Amino acid sequence: MGDVVSTHLDESKRELITARTGEVIGEFGRLYEQQYVVALFNKVRFDIEGGGGPQPQLLRRKVPLQDKSIFSGTLFQYLEENKKWRNRFLFIPDSYNVNFYESKAGYEKGLHPKGFINCAGYRVLTSMDQYLELLGNSLPGVKAKSSSSPFLKCPTQFPLILWHPYACHYYFCLVAEKDQLKWSAVFQDCVRHTNNGLSEECRVQTPAFTDAVRLYRQAHGQYGTWDMMCGTPPQILANLVMEKLLPELRDLISPRLKGKLQERLRSWMLISDAVYRLVQSQAKAQYEAIVQSCEAGSPPLEASIRTDMDQIITSKEHVTSKIKALVLPKAEKLLKVSIQPYISSILEALMEPTSRGFFEVRDVFFRELVDMSKNLLNDGSKEKLGEHMEKISMLAFHPVKMQSCYEKVEQLSLEGLQQRFDVTSPSVFVQRAQILMREQMDDAVYTFEQLLHQGLEGQEGQEGQDGQEGEDLCKVIQRCQDRVIKKFDYDSSTVRKRFFREALLQIFIPYMLKQLSPSCSPELPSFQELIFEDFSRFILVENIFEEVVLHTVMKDIMMAVKEAAVQRRHNLYRDSIVMTNSDPNLHLLSDSSPIDWASEYGKEQVDGDAAKQEDAEDKDKDDDEDPAVQKRRRMKQVVSMIQEDGPGLPGDSCLEVPGVEDIPEEVEAEAEQSVESEAPVSPDVTAKVPNGTSSNNSAGLLNGNDLKMEQAAISVDQEERSAAPATEASQEAAEKPAAESPAADPAVESAIQEIENAVLEEDCEESVAPSTQEEAAETIPTNQEPKAPLRAEEEPVVKDQEQGSPKASPDKVDDGPAAFSTPQEDERKPPTREDVVLPSQQQGEAESTSETPAESDQPTGEESTAGQADDSSLQSPAPEATEAEKEPMPIHSQEKHSDSVVGEEDSGKGLSTEPVNEM
């Protein structure tokens, strides 16, 4: 490998590389120095005059990934030095650089990694055909085939390749398709993060750098978007140099490459990587010198700007009016002919996938909170809350959880417009939208954390019973969720509208500049004479020319986006809707310290003494360890934090990382849920699943209000009961749930005890009882039929009924949204007996209300705004009492079940009340 590089990169080639790098960086440096002064002037002017768009409603996390890592695991990697596949342990810290070690033990010992990958500019490929198609374009006249390259043969059917146009390529293999999808999502997240290397907080360096790069490329006739504008400034400059240098080197070196096809391709990749690393090191040193020189001269410039601000602005406005008189007629003509007909179509192509991606972010956030609430209904302890919140806090940085959101935006296509407006590919807009989606998700999660923590602090000292504590937690969660969803909808609309405007400008401005520059640029130097010499560094005619063109097309872009918001097709707020200081107390929480849910509400708080003892032991160990090893050991992993426990795959390539391979994909989770719902449930076996519901999904749940109404109805009906057989059946049905339920609620036990006492009193008082069920039916009002005893399949779900299921009996209408079931889940449920509508039931339904239940657990944007204070979507509200409920009820109807109507028909006909297995 070293011989190939040293042979073809001799001294003359290295001198050529150094010379070309110096030329490019020198020209870029002159542009950067000019744009640095202009950016400094714009920054000072903004500080003085202020301005900006609508105020964001969500809070922003200051340090998103503090003490967190992204992912780690073991997989096969191809090594160039010995042309063999070896197991390697990969660890991805918060910097998103991929570090690889020989083994996990080496990582845990604190050894230095064997290497690392900076993913900026890379593409993640999952098939050899994709890779060989890109590889064939690296050398002229070479077309690679998968069978012609022995070193490209993978030991498994699931390859994963990182491809770069200049740097070396990395080859990985995995043993299962599930692992391939998981690692592909992780690598794509690394590429997405590292490509966004320019910080927006640097309000002078970042605009100066981007404008200098753009002006350099325009000076060489390249006006369109650039895919390699990714990574840190030295990496972008290296890409700028390689764009000019690599074709020249390829013409010199490729004829001298010897060997077969695969050997020539391999040699060229090694040479290209060596050249790229050399150019990057030289570009980094020269760029740092340029920035240091500019920053050293910025204090006197800033003082001069503040002193002469008014005069500078007046001079600039005068020159702008002169340039506008020259440019405006030509720009308006070009705008009318070549831009306006395409604005609406391009905007629609941008809005459709982007809005779907943001809607998916909203749904993922909503589902995570609903799942947490469902789990807390069974176990509403603060310890469980801490565990769930520890996982949700890093939801935005979970590559697998966010992959469904990112995939929606990847459908963006600008086909037919790329050649006209010189757009190389939509990847620039896709990655920008994905970064905005991740930021919005993290803002929503962080705001929810702060609101929930504030709500829990107000609840301290008000803990009640165990069941009541779970209900109170769910109410607090629901209130915080409604507030955050409302703020998310507003911020999402603001962010998307700004993204659409920026994307349209990036498409149209380069095209207009390319068309107008030949006729306008020669006349621009004459306007420089209108600027005072003292202000000539702050006012550049080239920048004013671009500003005039920008303002010309900006009016039409703003109008198009405004019309799209009025149509409300993509849930965009109109510009007239401005939420300023809508929640002033919320922004006081932005300066709060990060919340450590595990230590404040988790096991560490419950097991105080044990935790202190373990901390003391860990501290003794830490005294003997290296600080880097301590940081690695205490670092929490984002991906493994948000997962569901389950059995791992045999032979999994990630077996060295506990729990990482257990992250279920959405398709698999839905399949498992479908199988569970279709499988028959044994009457004597019931187990609570992780989402907090019973394994028998056909039973309805009751909230605490329904239970109180049940108890009140029972106490009224005790005086009018006269059916002894029904009483005995009811007593047996009431005893079975108490005996079979592993963790009965105290409220249920007290209700059952009251029923038993009432039954004993009636046995002593009543001397004559009806002998048949027909005689018992005569004592029941005509508008109500006798109810059959509980079936064996539904007896173990009494605990779940108190926790609020949205599913109600056919003759009752549930007024609240079905927060625990979705249309997809309802379709997977097998048909039950309560689904059968009997003739006697139809008359009762005709008298009942015609209101329809909620269709889904996900409210629209308007519903979340209107129902912000409504905390009933996480539990079914108590339905209004109908006339049938106000009449006396039989003693055996102590609990409400969805199959009560079927039971009434059965009991009225004298059928057997033995348990009936569901179909």
JSON list of C-alpha atoms in Angstrom, two decimals, residues 95-98 117-122 187-198 229-232 235 431 435 438:
[
{"chain": "A", "resi": 95, "resn": "SER", "atom": "CA", "xyz": [-18.98, 13.90, 18.39]},
{"chain": "A", "resi": 96, "resn": "TYR", "atom": "CA", "xyz": [-20.42, 11.38, 15.88]},
{"chain": "A", "resi": 97, "resn": "ASN", "atom": "CA", "xyz": [-16.95, 10.20, 14.86]},
{"chain": "A", "resi": 98, "resn": "VAL", "atom": "CA", "xyz": [-16.88, 6.42, 14.44]},
{"chain": "A", "resi": 117, "resn": "ILE", "atom": "CA", "xyz": [-14.00, 7.82, 10.66]},
{"chain": "A", "resi": 118, "resn": "ASN", "atom": "CA", "xyz": [-15.18, 11.38, 10.16]},
{"chain": "A", "resi": 119, "resn": "CYS", "atom": "CA", "xyz": [-18.36, 10.76, 8.17]},
{"chain": "A", "resi": 120, "resn": "ALA", "atom": "CA", "xyz": [-18.61, 14.22, 6.54]},
{"chain": "A", "resi": 121, "resn": "GLY", "atom": "CA", "xyz": [-19.16, 13.81, 2.81]},
{"chain": "A", "resi": 122, "resn": "TYR", "atom": "CA", "xyz": [-19.72, 10.05, 2.96]},
{"chain": "A", "resi": 187, "resn": "PHE", "atom": "CA", "xyz": [-24.19, 5.73, 10.01]},
{"chain": "A", "resi": 188, "resn": "GLN", "atom": "CA", "xyz": [-26.66, 7.97, 8.20]},
{"chain": "A", "resi": 189, "resn": "ASP", "atom": "CA", "xyz": [-27.15, 9.91, 11.42]},
{"chain": "A", "resi": 190, "resn": "CYS", "atom": "CA", "xyz": [-23.37, 10.32, 11.70]},
{"chain": "A", "resi": 191, "resn": "VAL", "atom": "CA", "xyz": [-23.19, 11.60, 8.11]},
{"chain": "A", "resi": 192, "resn": "ARG", "atom": "CA", "xyz": [-26.12, 13.94, 8.71]},
{"chain": "A", "resi": 193, "resn": "HIS", "atom": "CA", "xyz": [-24.56, 15.42, 11.86]},
{"chain": "A", "resi": 194, "resn": "THR", "atom": "CA", "xyz": [-21.00, 15.84, 10.56]},
{"chain": "A", "resi": 195, "resn": "ASN", "atom": "CA", "xyz": [-22.18, 17.37, 7.28]},
{"chain": "A", "resi": 196, "resn": "ASN", "atom": "CA", "xyz": [-23.74, 20.16, 9.33]},
{"chain": "A", "resi": 197, "resn": "GLY", "atom": "CA", "xyz": [-20.34, 21.35, 10.53]},
{"chain": "A", "resi": 198, "resn": "LEU", "atom": "CA", "xyz": [-20.82, 25.13, 10.33]},
{"chain": "A", "resi": 229, "resn": "MET", "atom": "CA", "xyz": [-20.40, 21.93, 1.17]},
{"chain": "A", "resi": 230, "resn": "CYS", "atom": "CA", "xyz": [-20.27, 19.63, 4.18]},
{"chain": "A", "resi": 231, "resn": "GLY", "atom": "CA", "xyz": [-18.11, 19.18, 7.24]},
{"chain": "A", "resi": 232, "resn": "THR", "atom": "CA", "xyz": [-15.80, 21.61, 8.98]},
{"chain": "A", "resi": 235, "resn": "GLN", "atom": "CA", "xyz": [-12.83, 19.79, 5.02]},
{"chain": "A", "resi": 431, "resn": "GLN", "atom": "CA", "xyz": [-30.29, 16.87, 5.03]},
{"chain": "A", "resi": 435, "resn": "ILE", "atom": "CA", "xyz": [-31.50, 18.52, 10.89]},
{"chain": "A", "resi": 438, "resn": "ARG", "atom": "CA", "xyz": [-34.22, 16.60, 14.90]}
]
